[in-house]
mmCIF file of C-alpha atoms in Angstrom:
data_model
loop_
_atom_site.group_PDB
_atom_site.id
_atom_site.type_symbol
_atom_site.label_atom_id
_atom_site.label_comp_id
_atom_site.label_asym_id
_atom_site.label_seq_id
_atom_site.Cartn_x
_atom_site.Cartn_y
_atom_site.Cartn_z
ATOM 1 C CA UNK A 1 -41.792 14.914 -23.301
ATOM 2 C CA UNK A 2 -44.152 17.313 -25.111
ATOM 3 C CA UNK A 3 -41.740 20.217 -24.748
ATOM 4 C CA UNK A 4 -40.204 22.996 -26.782
ATOM 5 C CA UNK A 5 -36.561 23.411 -25.743
ATOM 6 C CA UNK A 6 -34.261 26.224 -26.867
ATOM 7 C CA UNK A 7 -30.474 26.075 -26.627
ATOM 8 C CA UNK A 8 -29.062 29.545 -27.275
ATOM 9 C CA UNK A 9 -25.415 30.506 -27.927
ATOM 10 C CA UNK A 10 -24.714 26.915 -29.016
ATOM 11 C CA UNK A 11 -21.600 28.005 -30.903
ATOM 12 C CA UNK A 12 -19.870 27.911 -27.500
ATOM 13 C CA UNK A 13 -20.930 24.354 -26.672
ATOM 14 C CA UNK A 14 -18.428 21.556 -27.114
ATOM 15 C CA UNK A 15 -19.293 18.471 -29.156
ATOM 16 C CA UNK A 16 -19.738 16.467 -25.949
ATOM 17 C CA UNK A 17 -22.088 19.079 -24.492
ATOM 18 C CA UNK A 18 -24.172 19.284 -27.660
ATOM 19 C CA UNK A 19 -24.411 15.497 -27.904
ATOM 20 C CA UNK A 20 -25.537 15.390 -24.265
ATOM 21 C CA UNK A 21 -28.217 17.998 -25.008
ATOM 22 C CA UNK A 22 -29.463 16.368 -28.214
ATOM 23 C CA UNK A 23 -29.713 12.884 -26.722
ATOM 24 C CA UNK A 24 -32.064 14.115 -23.963
ATOM 25 C CA UNK A 25 -34.948 14.673 -26.404
ATOM 26 C CA UNK A 26 -38.210 13.195 -25.167
ATOM 27 C CA UNK A 27 -41.249 12.079 -27.139
ATOM 28 C CA UNK A 28 -43.049 14.846 -29.027
ATOM 29 C CA UNK A 29 -40.318 17.325 -28.116
ATOM 30 C CA UNK A 30 -38.984 19.998 -30.446
ATOM 31 C CA UNK A 31 -35.450 21.275 -29.977
ATOM 32 C CA UNK A 32 -34.340 24.639 -31.327
ATOM 33 C CA UNK A 33 -30.634 25.384 -31.325
ATOM 34 C CA UNK A 34 -29.320 28.844 -32.108
ATOM 35 C CA UNK A 35 -25.787 30.063 -32.501
ATOM 36 C CA UNK A 36 -23.523 32.345 -34.477
ATOM 37 C CA UNK A 37 -20.496 30.576 -35.926
ATOM 38 C CA UNK A 38 -18.732 33.941 -36.278
ATOM 39 C CA UNK A 39 -18.863 34.479 -32.497
ATOM 40 C CA UNK A 40 -17.242 31.332 -31.095
ATOM 41 C CA UNK A 41 -15.612 31.970 -27.701
ATOM 42 C CA UNK A 42 -14.047 28.526 -27.263
ATOM 43 C CA UNK A 43 -10.260 28.147 -27.060
ATOM 44 C CA UNK A 44 -8.655 28.038 -30.530
ATOM 45 C CA UNK A 45 -7.861 24.328 -30.272
ATOM 46 C CA UNK A 46 -11.471 23.405 -29.455
ATOM 47 C CA UNK A 47 -13.963 22.983 -32.289
ATOM 48 C CA UNK A 48 -17.489 24.278 -31.867
ATOM 49 C CA UNK A 49 -19.962 21.508 -31.124
ATOM 50 C CA UNK A 50 -22.523 23.386 -33.193
ATOM 51 C CA UNK A 51 -20.316 23.287 -36.276
ATOM 52 C CA UNK A 52 -19.616 19.602 -35.649
ATOM 53 C CA UNK A 53 -23.349 18.815 -35.249
ATOM 54 C CA UNK A 54 -24.304 20.724 -38.402
ATOM 55 C CA UNK A 55 -21.822 18.686 -40.447
ATOM 56 C CA UNK A 56 -22.493 15.362 -38.726
ATOM 57 C CA UNK A 57 -26.289 15.445 -38.662
ATOM 58 C CA UNK A 58 -27.089 16.993 -42.050
ATOM 59 C CA UNK A 59 -29.346 14.805 -44.119
ATOM 60 C CA UNK A 60 -31.055 13.166 -41.143
ATOM 61 C CA UNK A 61 -34.832 13.250 -41.564
ATOM 62 C CA UNK A 62 -36.417 15.506 -38.952
ATOM 63 C CA UNK A 63 -33.381 17.760 -38.588
ATOM 64 C CA UNK A 64 -33.373 21.101 -40.399
ATOM 65 C CA UNK A 65 -30.706 23.780 -40.413
ATOM 66 C CA UNK A 66 -31.533 27.380 -41.251
ATOM 67 C CA UNK A 67 -28.690 29.791 -41.972
ATOM 68 C CA UNK A 68 -29.277 33.503 -41.601
ATOM 69 C CA UNK A 69 -27.230 36.395 -42.946
ATOM 70 C CA UNK A 70 -26.940 40.127 -42.412
ATOM 71 C CA UNK A 71 -30.275 40.717 -44.164
ATOM 72 C CA UNK A 72 -31.898 39.068 -41.124
ATOM 73 C CA UNK A 73 -30.454 41.585 -38.642
ATOM 74 C CA UNK A 74 -33.189 43.390 -36.707
ATOM 75 C CA UNK A 75 -30.993 45.303 -34.269
ATOM 76 C CA UNK A 76 -29.748 48.880 -34.595
ATOM 77 C CA UNK A 77 -29.179 49.883 -38.240
ATOM 78 C CA UNK A 78 -25.448 50.280 -37.541
ATOM 79 C CA UNK A 79 -25.138 46.569 -36.748
ATOM 80 C CA UNK A 80 -25.556 45.698 -40.427
ATOM 81 C CA UNK A 81 -22.702 48.061 -41.332
ATOM 82 C CA UNK A 82 -20.529 46.632 -38.557
ATOM 83 C CA UNK A 83 -21.140 43.050 -39.724
ATOM 84 C CA UNK A 84 -20.363 44.090 -43.312
ATOM 85 C CA UNK A 85 -17.050 45.650 -42.226
ATOM 86 C CA UNK A 86 -15.984 42.466 -40.417
ATOM 87 C CA UNK A 87 -16.993 40.313 -43.398
ATOM 88 C CA UNK A 88 -15.008 42.546 -45.776
ATOM 89 C CA UNK A 89 -11.948 42.319 -43.529
ATOM 90 C CA UNK A 90 -12.236 38.523 -43.453
ATOM 91 C CA UNK A 91 -12.473 38.347 -47.255
ATOM 92 C CA UNK A 92 -9.486 40.671 -47.607
ATOM 93 C CA UNK A 93 -7.369 38.474 -45.325
ATOM 94 C CA UNK A 94 -8.249 35.433 -47.473
ATOM 95 C CA UNK A 95 -6.868 37.243 -50.534
ATOM 96 C CA UNK A 96 -3.563 37.881 -48.746
ATOM 97 C CA UNK A 97 -3.165 34.235 -47.665
#
């Protein structure tokens, strides 16, 4: 109750783990969940619980999702170039498929 709770690296949580986390919310609590869907470390056959929750819970009053992009990067200036290179490679592979 009356708490701010942060779950970081949620892209690596399973759906069961994320459900367990979300259903522990007490009165007057605020939950903040962060994760990068491009950095999922789960086995290939296992879907990210964060991705599942985003799709399942969208539209529920009181739940907001904020997506960030490379313009939000505040790390070393090279990180933006690195992210851009990976994004370009991903787009190129889509064209081949």
